[in-house]
Amino acid sequence: MPAMLLDLDPAAVDAAARRVMARCDELAEVSSAARRIERVYLSREHAAANRLAAGWMREAGLEAAQDAAGNLVGRTVVGPRALAADPDAPALLLGSHLDTVPDAGRYDGIVGVLVAIEVARLLRPRLESLPFALEVAGFWDEEGTRFGKALLGSSAVGGVWDPAWWDLTDANGVGLRQAFGDFGLDPDRVSEAARRPGSLVGYLEAHIEQGPVLDDAGLPLAVVSSIAGARRFEIAVHGEARHAGGTPYEARHDALLGASEAVVAVERLCRAERHVIGTVGRLDTPAGAMNVVPGEARLTLDLRGELDSARDLTWSAITATLDEIAGRRGLRWDARQVHSAAAVTCDPLLADVLRAGIATAPDAGPGEPPTLFSPAGHDGMALGGITDVGMLFLRNPDGISHHPAEAVSHQDVARGIAALAAAVAHLADEHARRP
Ligand code: HGY
Ligand code: MN
Ligand code: MN
């Protein structure tokens, strides 16, 4: 199916974009919190969101089902003549994630799942000529909000589930194994979610940029070159609780002051590097009180880099700084790594078909679309071991994300739908040309 024959009806694409925007609003109401968006793994909201999105998938002509890790996966249904009628036929996987951070925006992940559903709908009349099936994934726990370890759902699909994760617990002390059972999943069958490497011809994800580059450049779409590798740590600083009045400064071992110096050092050390980003998202004194010198402080560190090597060198610099602070202030510190995912380089062919797709999208801007590194993590990081990964970025006004003000325009969503549909057609052309 030459991509040029894909001549999408602009009205149909616009209607699809409006449906995506309306459904992002509808899904935003599926939240564990009254006045903000929060939807975490293996929760009531997870089940409700899967029911809602499964209905949308079926209405678009996909057979939708929940896999053994709680992800929602839809697959195109085609006639008996079509290659993809074979349930074992290789599939091109489209999608993103349906879970959120606390107090989230309504587009991070979700818009990619809904754009994928619309692309499957638009390509429905041509499925018989595709050399592969189409599948749409709504992954869960891309964010890691509940258990700290991110990419649990896509890690199951990517065949990289680590049994040690069963020991993870949430803020209420509920273990992952128990949460699986409570949700109606069998922990002993999680491996059934894993896809054979040959069963996918690739993974394409549309996602808001979560940064300001496209908005600053006045452009709607970009191709992603690579996804940052990430490591997440829980760090504890131990000092000595003492009376806030009677303890002279010289006699203090103030854990919070030590931790605070570390927080400032993270920014300084990361800013000194290129494309290494460190963020302390939480800092607290678990047993703190107004009139007590803090004896213990805890902080989280989200450390990511375009190159795993630069990220890991920066982590070494951070640990050396923690040692220096601790030595000077008479403190101790320890760290527990709760998440690690290697950087993923996007596949050149998938990047090319996305570029070609953008070129056919309505007024996607002059010349070659930009190619951006993604400092944000994505589900493709867990799939890189079984298939090639490609990503399309949509303009994200002001780059605001992980925040209720997160936005995307329906015009850019329409451009993204057209570009992704055309990219699928271009990939089909490539596959059809293969011997
Ligand atoms: O944290 C991230 O980069 C992504 O939004 N999960
Ligand atoms: Mn996110
Ligand atoms: Mn995301």
Short mmCIF file of C-alpha atoms and ligand atoms in Angstrom, two decimals:
data_model
loop_
_atom_site.label_atom_id
_atom_site.label_comp_id
_atom_site.label_asym_id
_atom_site.label_seq_id
_atom_site.Cartn_x
_atom_site.Cartn_y
_atom_site.Cartn_z
CA MET A 1 0.00 0.00 0.00
CA PRO A 2 2.07 2.98 -1.18
CA ALA A 3 1.80 5.64 1.50
CA MET A 4 0.74 8.15 -1.07
CA LEU A 5 -2.45 6.14 -1.54
CA LEU A 6 -3.24 6.68 2.08
CA ASP A 7 -4.97 9.96 1.19
CA LEU A 8 -6.61 10.47 4.57
CA ASP A 9 -9.80 12.50 4.64
CA PRO A 10 -8.88 15.66 6.60
CA ALA A 11 -12.38 15.75 8.08
CA ALA A 12 -11.98 12.20 9.37
CA VAL A 13 -8.60 13.04 10.87
CA ASP A 14 -10.00 16.17 12.51
CA ALA A 15 -12.92 14.19 13.93
CA ALA A 16 -10.48 11.61 15.23
CA ALA A 17 -8.44 14.32 16.95
CA ARG A 18 -11.54 15.78 18.56
CA ARG A 19 -12.47 12.29 19.78
CA VAL A 20 -8.99 11.92 21.29
CA MET A 21 -9.29 15.24 23.13
CA ALA A 22 -12.76 14.38 24.45
CA ARG A 23 -11.61 10.96 25.61
CA CYS A 24 -8.59 12.44 27.38
CA ASP A 25 -11.10 14.54 29.32
CA GLU A 26 -13.27 11.48 29.98
CA LEU A 27 -10.31 9.42 31.20
CA ALA A 28 -9.18 12.31 33.41
CA GLU A 29 -12.32 11.69 35.46
CA VAL A 30 -11.07 8.16 36.25
CA SER A 31 -8.96 9.15 39.22
CA SER A 32 -8.39 8.09 42.83
CA ALA A 33 -8.47 11.74 43.90
CA ALA A 34 -11.42 14.12 43.78
CA ARG A 35 -9.88 17.27 42.35
CA ARG A 36 -6.75 15.95 40.62
CA ILE A 37 -5.74 13.14 38.27
CA GLU A 38 -4.10 10.07 39.76
CA ARG A 39 -4.39 6.57 38.29
CA VAL A 40 -1.96 3.97 39.56
CA TYR A 41 -1.15 0.36 38.77
CA LEU A 42 -3.51 -2.41 39.95
CA SER A 43 -6.02 0.03 41.41
CA ARG A 44 -9.78 0.40 40.92
CA GLU A 45 -8.95 3.24 38.54
CA HIS A 46 -6.69 0.92 36.54
CA ALA A 47 -9.58 -1.50 36.08
CA ALA A 48 -12.01 1.28 35.21
CA ALA A 49 -9.64 2.86 32.69
CA ASN A 50 -9.06 -0.51 31.02
CA ARG A 51 -12.81 -1.07 30.70
CA LEU A 52 -13.28 2.37 29.16
CA ALA A 53 -10.35 2.10 26.75
CA ALA A 54 -11.28 -1.48 25.80
CA GLY A 55 -14.66 -0.17 24.66
CA TRP A 56 -12.93 2.48 22.55
CA MET A 57 -10.61 -0.13 21.05
CA ARG A 58 -13.49 -2.42 20.13
CA GLU A 59 -15.46 0.44 18.64
CA ALA A 60 -12.42 1.11 16.42
CA GLY A 61 -12.37 -2.51 15.24
CA LEU A 62 -9.80 -3.99 17.61
CA GLU A 63 -10.15 -7.11 19.71
CA ALA A 64 -9.18 -5.85 23.18
CA ALA A 65 -8.04 -7.88 26.15
CA GLN A 66 -6.06 -7.44 29.34
CA ASP A 67 -2.75 -9.28 29.41
CA ALA A 68 -1.19 -11.18 32.33
CA ALA A 69 0.42 -7.98 33.68
CA GLY A 70 -2.72 -5.83 33.51
CA ASN A 71 -1.83 -4.03 30.27
CA LEU A 72 -4.66 -3.49 27.80
CA VAL A 73 -3.82 -4.77 24.31
CA GLY A 74 -5.98 -4.51 21.19
CA ARG A 75 -5.34 -6.29 17.89
CA THR A 76 -6.84 -5.56 14.51
CA VAL A 77 -9.37 -8.09 13.25
CA VAL A 78 -8.99 -8.82 9.56
CA GLY A 79 -10.57 -11.11 7.03
CA PRO A 80 -9.35 -14.67 6.45
CA ARG A 81 -7.40 -13.68 3.34
CA ALA A 82 -5.27 -11.17 5.14
CA LEU A 83 -1.85 -12.16 6.38
CA ALA A 84 -2.71 -10.69 9.74
CA ALA A 85 -5.68 -13.03 10.07
CA ASP A 86 -3.10 -15.48 11.39
CA PRO A 87 -3.10 -14.95 15.16
CA ASP A 88 0.65 -15.54 15.11
CA ALA A 89 1.29 -13.04 12.32
CA PRO A 90 3.84 -10.42 13.33
CA ALA A 91 2.31 -7.16 14.50
CA LEU A 92 3.33 -3.54 14.52
CA LEU A 93 2.66 -2.38 18.07
CA LEU A 94 1.39 1.16 18.62
CA GLY A 95 0.49 2.69 21.97
CA SER A 96 1.66 4.30 25.19
CA HIS A 97 0.62 4.18 28.86
CA LEU A 98 -2.63 4.76 30.77
CA ASP A 99 -1.24 5.31 34.26
CA THR A 100 -0.26 8.69 35.71
CA VAL A 101 1.93 10.47 38.21
CA PRO A 102 0.17 12.05 41.23
CA ASP A 103 -1.68 15.28 40.34
CA ALA A 104 -1.02 14.56 36.66
CA GLY A 105 -1.87 16.16 33.39
CA ARG A 106 -4.42 14.45 31.17
CA TYR A 107 -2.27 13.80 28.08
CA ASP A 108 1.00 12.17 29.25
CA GLY A 109 0.76 8.62 27.85
CA ILE A 110 -3.01 8.73 27.34
CA VAL A 111 -2.90 10.80 24.17
CA GLY A 112 -0.53 8.21 22.64
CA VAL A 113 -2.90 5.32 23.35
CA LEU A 114 -5.87 7.21 21.89
CA VAL A 115 -3.92 8.40 18.83
CA ALA A 116 -2.94 4.77 18.21
CA ILE A 117 -6.59 3.67 18.41
CA GLU A 118 -7.54 6.34 15.84
CA VAL A 119 -4.72 5.26 13.52
CA ALA A 120 -6.00 1.68 13.69
CA ARG A 121 -9.50 2.98 12.88
CA LEU A 122 -8.27 5.07 9.91
CA LEU A 123 -6.28 2.13 8.50
CA ARG A 124 -9.16 -0.33 8.93
CA PRO A 125 -10.20 -0.19 5.24
CA ARG A 126 -6.67 -1.12 4.26
CA LEU A 127 -5.78 -3.76 6.83
CA GLU A 128 -6.00 -6.54 4.25
CA SER A 129 -3.05 -5.03 2.37
CA LEU A 130 -0.81 -4.55 5.39
CA PRO A 131 2.07 -7.06 5.65
CA PHE A 132 1.61 -7.14 9.40
CA ALA A 133 -1.16 -6.93 11.99
CA LEU A 134 -1.68 -3.79 14.04
CA GLU A 135 -1.82 -3.89 17.82
CA VAL A 136 -2.46 -1.08 20.28
CA ALA A 137 -1.10 -1.23 23.83
CA GLY A 138 -2.28 0.70 26.87
CA PHE A 139 0.65 -0.07 29.17
CA TRP A 140 0.41 0.22 32.94
CA ASP A 141 2.88 1.53 35.50
CA GLU A 142 5.09 3.36 33.06
CA GLU A 143 5.43 6.01 35.78
CA GLY A 144 6.22 3.77 38.75
CA THR A 145 3.99 5.93 40.97
CA ARG A 146 2.72 3.13 43.23
CA PHE A 147 5.72 0.85 43.74
CA GLY A 148 8.64 3.13 42.79
CA LYS A 149 9.90 0.86 39.99
CA ALA A 150 8.75 2.23 36.64
CA LEU A 151 7.87 0.38 33.41
CA LEU A 152 6.41 -2.70 35.17
CA GLY A 153 3.72 -3.33 32.53
CA SER A 154 5.96 -2.88 29.50
CA SER A 155 8.74 -4.84 31.23
CA ALA A 156 6.39 -7.84 31.38
CA VAL A 157 5.67 -7.47 27.64
CA GLY A 158 9.38 -7.00 26.93
CA GLY A 159 10.18 -10.23 28.80
CA VAL A 160 12.38 -8.47 31.37
CA TRP A 161 10.25 -8.94 34.48
CA ASP A 162 12.50 -9.34 37.55
CA PRO A 163 11.12 -11.69 40.27
CA ALA A 164 12.78 -9.41 42.85
CA TRP A 165 10.03 -6.90 42.06
CA TRP A 166 7.51 -9.07 43.93
CA ASP A 167 9.13 -7.69 47.11
CA LEU A 168 8.22 -4.11 46.16
CA THR A 169 5.65 -2.52 48.43
CA ASP A 170 3.50 0.59 48.06
CA ALA A 171 3.12 3.45 50.58
CA ASN A 172 0.55 1.36 52.50
CA GLY A 173 2.85 -1.65 52.73
CA VAL A 174 0.91 -3.62 50.12
CA GLY A 175 3.28 -5.90 48.22
CA LEU A 176 3.24 -6.19 44.44
CA ARG A 177 2.35 -9.88 44.62
CA GLN A 178 -0.66 -9.15 46.83
CA ALA A 179 -1.69 -6.23 44.62
CA PHE A 180 -1.63 -8.58 41.60
CA GLY A 181 -3.91 -11.02 43.37
CA ASP A 182 -6.23 -8.28 44.65
CA PHE A 183 -6.55 -7.03 41.06
CA GLY A 184 -7.45 -10.52 39.81
CA LEU A 185 -4.12 -11.36 38.18
CA ASP A 186 -2.03 -14.44 38.88
CA PRO A 187 1.55 -13.42 39.74
CA ASP A 188 2.78 -16.86 38.65
CA ARG A 189 1.48 -16.19 35.12
CA VAL A 190 2.99 -12.74 34.56
CA SER A 191 5.46 -14.25 32.07
CA GLU A 192 2.51 -14.95 29.76
CA ALA A 193 2.51 -11.22 28.94
CA ALA A 194 5.96 -11.52 27.38
CA ARG A 195 6.04 -11.25 23.57
CA ARG A 196 8.30 -13.45 21.47
CA PRO A 197 10.93 -11.20 19.78
CA GLY A 198 9.72 -12.27 16.32
CA SER A 199 6.08 -11.46 17.08
CA LEU A 200 6.55 -7.70 16.69
CA VAL A 201 7.84 -5.82 13.64
CA GLY A 202 8.32 -2.70 15.76
CA TYR A 203 6.88 -0.38 18.38
CA LEU A 204 5.78 3.17 17.51
CA GLU A 205 4.68 5.57 20.25
CA ALA A 206 3.25 9.06 19.93
CA HIS A 207 3.78 11.15 23.08
CA ILE A 208 3.73 14.81 24.12
CA GLU A 209 7.29 16.14 24.22
CA GLN A 210 7.23 16.98 27.95
CA GLY A 211 9.67 19.78 27.18
CA PRO A 212 9.60 23.21 25.44
CA VAL A 213 11.71 22.57 22.31
CA LEU A 214 8.89 22.14 19.77
CA ASP A 215 6.83 24.97 21.28
CA ASP A 216 9.85 27.32 21.26
CA ALA A 217 10.55 26.36 17.62
CA GLY A 218 6.90 26.83 16.62
CA LEU A 219 6.77 23.28 15.25
CA PRO A 220 4.12 20.62 15.91
CA LEU A 221 5.95 17.30 15.55
CA ALA A 222 9.37 15.74 16.02
CA VAL A 223 11.05 12.38 15.67
CA VAL A 224 12.85 10.98 18.72
CA SER A 225 16.51 9.92 18.37
CA SER A 226 16.88 8.17 21.72
CA ILE A 227 15.27 7.85 25.15
CA ALA A 228 17.27 8.74 28.26
CA GLY A 229 18.43 5.94 30.51
CA ALA A 230 17.18 6.38 34.08
CA ARG A 231 18.13 5.33 37.58
CA ARG A 232 16.04 6.13 40.66
CA PHE A 233 17.31 6.02 44.26
CA GLU A 234 15.92 6.36 47.78
CA ILE A 235 18.68 7.98 49.86
CA ALA A 236 18.71 8.16 53.66
CA VAL A 237 20.97 10.54 55.64
CA HIS A 238 21.52 9.58 59.27
CA GLY A 239 22.62 12.12 61.92
CA GLU A 240 21.60 12.57 65.52
CA ALA A 241 18.34 13.95 66.88
CA ARG A 242 19.05 16.56 69.55
CA HIS A 243 17.30 19.41 71.38
CA ALA A 244 16.67 22.31 68.98
CA GLY A 245 17.51 24.87 71.66
CA GLY A 246 20.16 23.51 73.90
CA THR A 247 22.39 21.85 71.29
CA PRO A 248 25.26 24.10 70.16
CA TYR A 249 25.81 24.15 66.38
CA GLU A 250 29.29 22.63 66.87
CA ALA A 251 27.69 19.60 68.50
CA ARG A 252 25.04 19.02 65.86
CA HIS A 253 24.83 16.23 63.28
CA ASP A 254 21.87 17.65 61.41
CA ALA A 255 20.69 15.09 58.82
CA LEU A 256 18.43 17.57 57.06
CA LEU A 257 21.22 20.11 56.55
CA GLY A 258 23.40 17.35 55.12
CA ALA A 259 20.61 16.19 52.83
CA SER A 260 19.94 19.78 51.79
CA GLU A 261 23.57 20.26 50.77
CA ALA A 262 23.23 17.06 48.72
CA VAL A 263 20.10 18.36 46.97
CA VAL A 264 21.93 21.51 45.86
CA ALA A 265 24.96 19.42 44.81
CA VAL A 266 22.76 17.23 42.56
CA GLU A 267 21.74 20.28 40.54
CA ARG A 268 25.32 21.62 40.38
CA LEU A 269 26.87 18.29 39.30
CA CYS A 270 24.17 17.54 36.70
CA ARG A 271 24.19 21.02 35.17
CA ALA A 272 27.94 20.62 34.67
CA GLU A 273 27.21 17.69 32.32
CA ARG A 274 25.50 17.56 28.88
CA HIS A 275 22.13 15.81 28.86
CA VAL A 276 22.41 14.50 32.40
CA ILE A 277 19.40 15.47 34.49
CA GLY A 278 19.06 14.90 38.25
CA THR A 279 15.97 15.74 40.27
CA VAL A 280 15.21 15.37 43.95
CA GLY A 281 11.44 14.95 43.94
CA ARG A 282 10.98 14.29 47.65
CA LEU A 283 12.90 15.40 50.79
CA ASP A 284 11.56 14.68 54.26
CA THR A 285 12.43 13.99 57.87
CA PRO A 286 10.40 10.91 58.79
CA ALA A 287 10.50 11.44 62.55
CA GLY A 288 10.97 15.19 62.40
CA ALA A 289 9.56 17.70 64.89
CA MET A 290 9.65 21.47 65.14
CA ASN A 291 11.92 21.50 68.22
CA VAL A 292 14.27 18.64 67.33
CA VAL A 293 17.48 18.74 65.29
CA PRO A 294 16.68 16.25 62.47
CA GLY A 295 18.32 12.91 63.14
CA GLU A 296 17.26 11.44 59.82
CA ALA A 297 16.43 12.80 56.39
CA ARG A 298 15.26 10.95 53.27
CA LEU A 299 15.42 12.10 49.68
CA THR A 300 14.63 10.58 46.29
CA LEU A 301 16.88 10.99 43.28
CA ASP A 302 15.74 10.63 39.67
CA LEU A 303 18.92 10.57 37.57
CA ARG A 304 18.82 10.23 33.82
CA GLY A 305 21.15 10.71 30.87
CA GLU A 306 21.32 10.51 27.10
CA LEU A 307 24.32 8.23 27.69
CA ASP A 308 24.21 5.71 30.52
CA SER A 309 27.97 6.22 30.99
CA ALA A 310 27.65 9.98 31.64
CA ARG A 311 24.71 9.35 33.95
CA ASP A 312 26.67 6.75 35.93
CA LEU A 313 29.76 8.98 36.19
CA THR A 314 27.54 11.71 37.59
CA TRP A 315 26.12 9.26 40.12
CA SER A 316 29.71 8.53 41.22
CA ALA A 317 30.31 12.27 41.65
CA ILE A 318 27.11 12.55 43.69
CA THR A 319 28.14 9.68 45.99
CA ALA A 320 31.58 11.27 46.48
CA THR A 321 29.87 14.53 47.44
CA LEU A 322 27.60 12.67 49.87
CA ASP A 323 30.73 11.15 51.45
CA GLU A 324 32.35 14.58 51.79
CA ILE A 325 29.22 16.12 53.35
CA ALA A 326 28.83 13.16 55.72
CA GLY A 327 32.47 13.32 56.78
CA ARG A 328 32.32 17.04 57.47
CA ARG A 329 29.03 16.89 59.40
CA GLY A 330 29.47 13.57 61.19
CA LEU A 331 26.66 11.89 59.26
CA ARG A 332 26.14 8.54 57.54
CA TRP A 333 24.20 7.92 54.35
CA ASP A 334 22.95 4.98 52.34
CA ALA A 335 21.08 4.60 49.06
CA ARG A 336 18.72 1.99 47.61
CA GLN A 337 18.30 1.88 43.84
CA VAL A 338 14.61 1.33 43.09
CA HIS A 339 14.64 1.63 39.30
CA SER A 340 17.11 1.31 36.49
CA ALA A 341 16.45 1.35 32.74
CA ALA A 342 19.09 1.69 30.04
CA ALA A 343 18.95 4.39 27.39
CA VAL A 344 17.35 3.20 24.14
CA THR A 345 18.39 4.37 20.68
CA CYS A 346 15.41 4.58 18.35
CA ASP A 347 15.54 2.49 15.20
CA PRO A 348 16.72 4.40 12.08
CA LEU A 349 14.09 2.83 9.77
CA LEU A 350 11.27 3.66 12.19
CA ALA A 351 12.67 7.19 12.51
CA ASP A 352 12.69 7.46 8.71
CA VAL A 353 9.09 6.30 8.29
CA LEU A 354 8.04 8.73 11.03
CA ARG A 355 9.87 11.54 9.19
CA ALA A 356 8.09 10.53 5.99
CA GLY A 357 4.82 10.40 7.89
CA ILE A 358 5.34 13.89 9.29
CA ALA A 359 6.09 15.17 5.80
CA THR A 360 2.63 14.05 4.65
CA ALA A 361 0.84 15.48 7.71
CA PRO A 362 -1.09 18.72 7.07
CA ASP A 363 1.04 21.84 7.62
CA ALA A 364 3.53 20.04 9.84
CA GLY A 365 5.99 22.83 9.23
CA PRO A 366 8.65 23.55 6.59
CA GLY A 367 11.53 21.19 5.81
CA GLU A 368 12.74 18.22 7.78
CA PRO A 369 11.08 17.83 11.18
CA PRO A 370 13.43 18.10 14.18
CA THR A 371 14.95 15.01 15.74
CA LEU A 372 15.00 15.27 19.54
CA PHE A 373 16.55 13.31 22.39
CA SER A 374 13.93 12.39 24.98
CA PRO A 375 14.95 13.21 28.55
CA ALA A 376 11.59 11.75 29.53
CA GLY A 377 11.38 8.00 29.95
CA HIS A 378 8.96 5.91 27.90
CA ASP A 379 7.71 2.34 27.58
CA GLY A 380 9.98 1.74 24.60
CA MET A 381 12.84 1.42 27.12
CA ALA A 382 11.41 -1.92 28.24
CA LEU A 383 10.72 -3.17 24.70
CA GLY A 384 14.11 -2.47 23.15
CA GLY A 385 15.20 -6.06 23.84
CA ILE A 386 12.48 -7.64 21.69
CA THR A 387 11.75 -5.09 18.94
CA ASP A 388 12.76 -1.83 17.30
CA VAL A 389 11.43 1.36 18.85
CA GLY A 390 10.28 4.61 17.22
CA MET A 391 8.74 7.69 18.82
CA LEU A 392 6.83 10.71 17.56
CA PHE A 393 6.67 13.85 19.74
CA LEU A 394 3.70 16.20 19.76
CA ARG A 395 4.13 19.86 20.70
CA ASN A 396 3.49 20.42 24.41
CA PRO A 397 2.78 24.14 25.04
CA ASP A 398 5.39 25.58 27.44
CA GLY A 399 6.64 22.02 27.88
CA ILE A 400 4.52 21.69 31.01
CA SER A 401 3.96 18.04 31.96
CA HIS A 402 3.47 15.98 35.11
CA HIS A 403 1.23 18.94 36.00
CA PRO A 404 -2.50 19.67 35.62
CA ALA A 405 -1.67 22.49 33.15
CA GLU A 406 -0.23 19.92 30.69
CA ALA A 407 -1.69 20.67 27.26
CA VAL A 408 -1.72 19.67 23.60
CA SER A 409 -3.79 21.21 20.80
CA HIS A 410 -6.33 19.18 18.86
CA GLN A 411 -4.70 20.49 15.66
CA ASP A 412 -1.38 18.96 16.72
CA VAL A 413 -3.15 15.76 17.71
CA ALA A 414 -4.66 15.70 14.21
CA ARG A 415 -1.20 16.19 12.72
CA GLY A 416 0.13 13.40 14.93
CA ILE A 417 -2.64 11.01 13.86
CA ALA A 418 -2.01 11.75 10.18
CA ALA A 419 1.75 11.43 10.61
CA LEU A 420 1.54 8.13 12.50
CA ALA A 421 -0.95 6.65 10.03
CA ALA A 422 1.30 7.64 7.13
CA ALA A 423 4.32 6.26 8.96
CA VAL A 424 2.56 2.89 9.27
CA ALA A 425 1.84 3.00 5.53
CA HIS A 426 5.47 3.81 4.77
CA LEU A 427 6.62 0.95 7.00
CA ALA A 428 4.19 -1.36 5.19
CA ASP A 429 5.77 -0.24 1.90
CA GLU A 430 9.21 -1.07 3.29
CA HIS A 431 8.10 -4.51 4.44
CA ALA A 432 6.30 -5.21 1.19
CA ARG A 433 9.51 -4.50 -0.70
CA ARG A 434 11.43 -7.08 1.34
CA PRO A 435 12.12 -10.40 -0.36
O1 HGY B 1 9.51 10.03 34.31
C1 HGY B 1 9.40 10.06 33.09
O2 HGY B 1 10.30 10.48 32.40
C2 HGY B 1 8.17 9.55 32.43
O3 HGY B 1 7.20 10.54 32.40
N1 HGY B 1 7.68 8.39 33.08
MN MN B 2 5.14 10.73 32.70
MN MN B 3 4.65 9.28 29.59
#
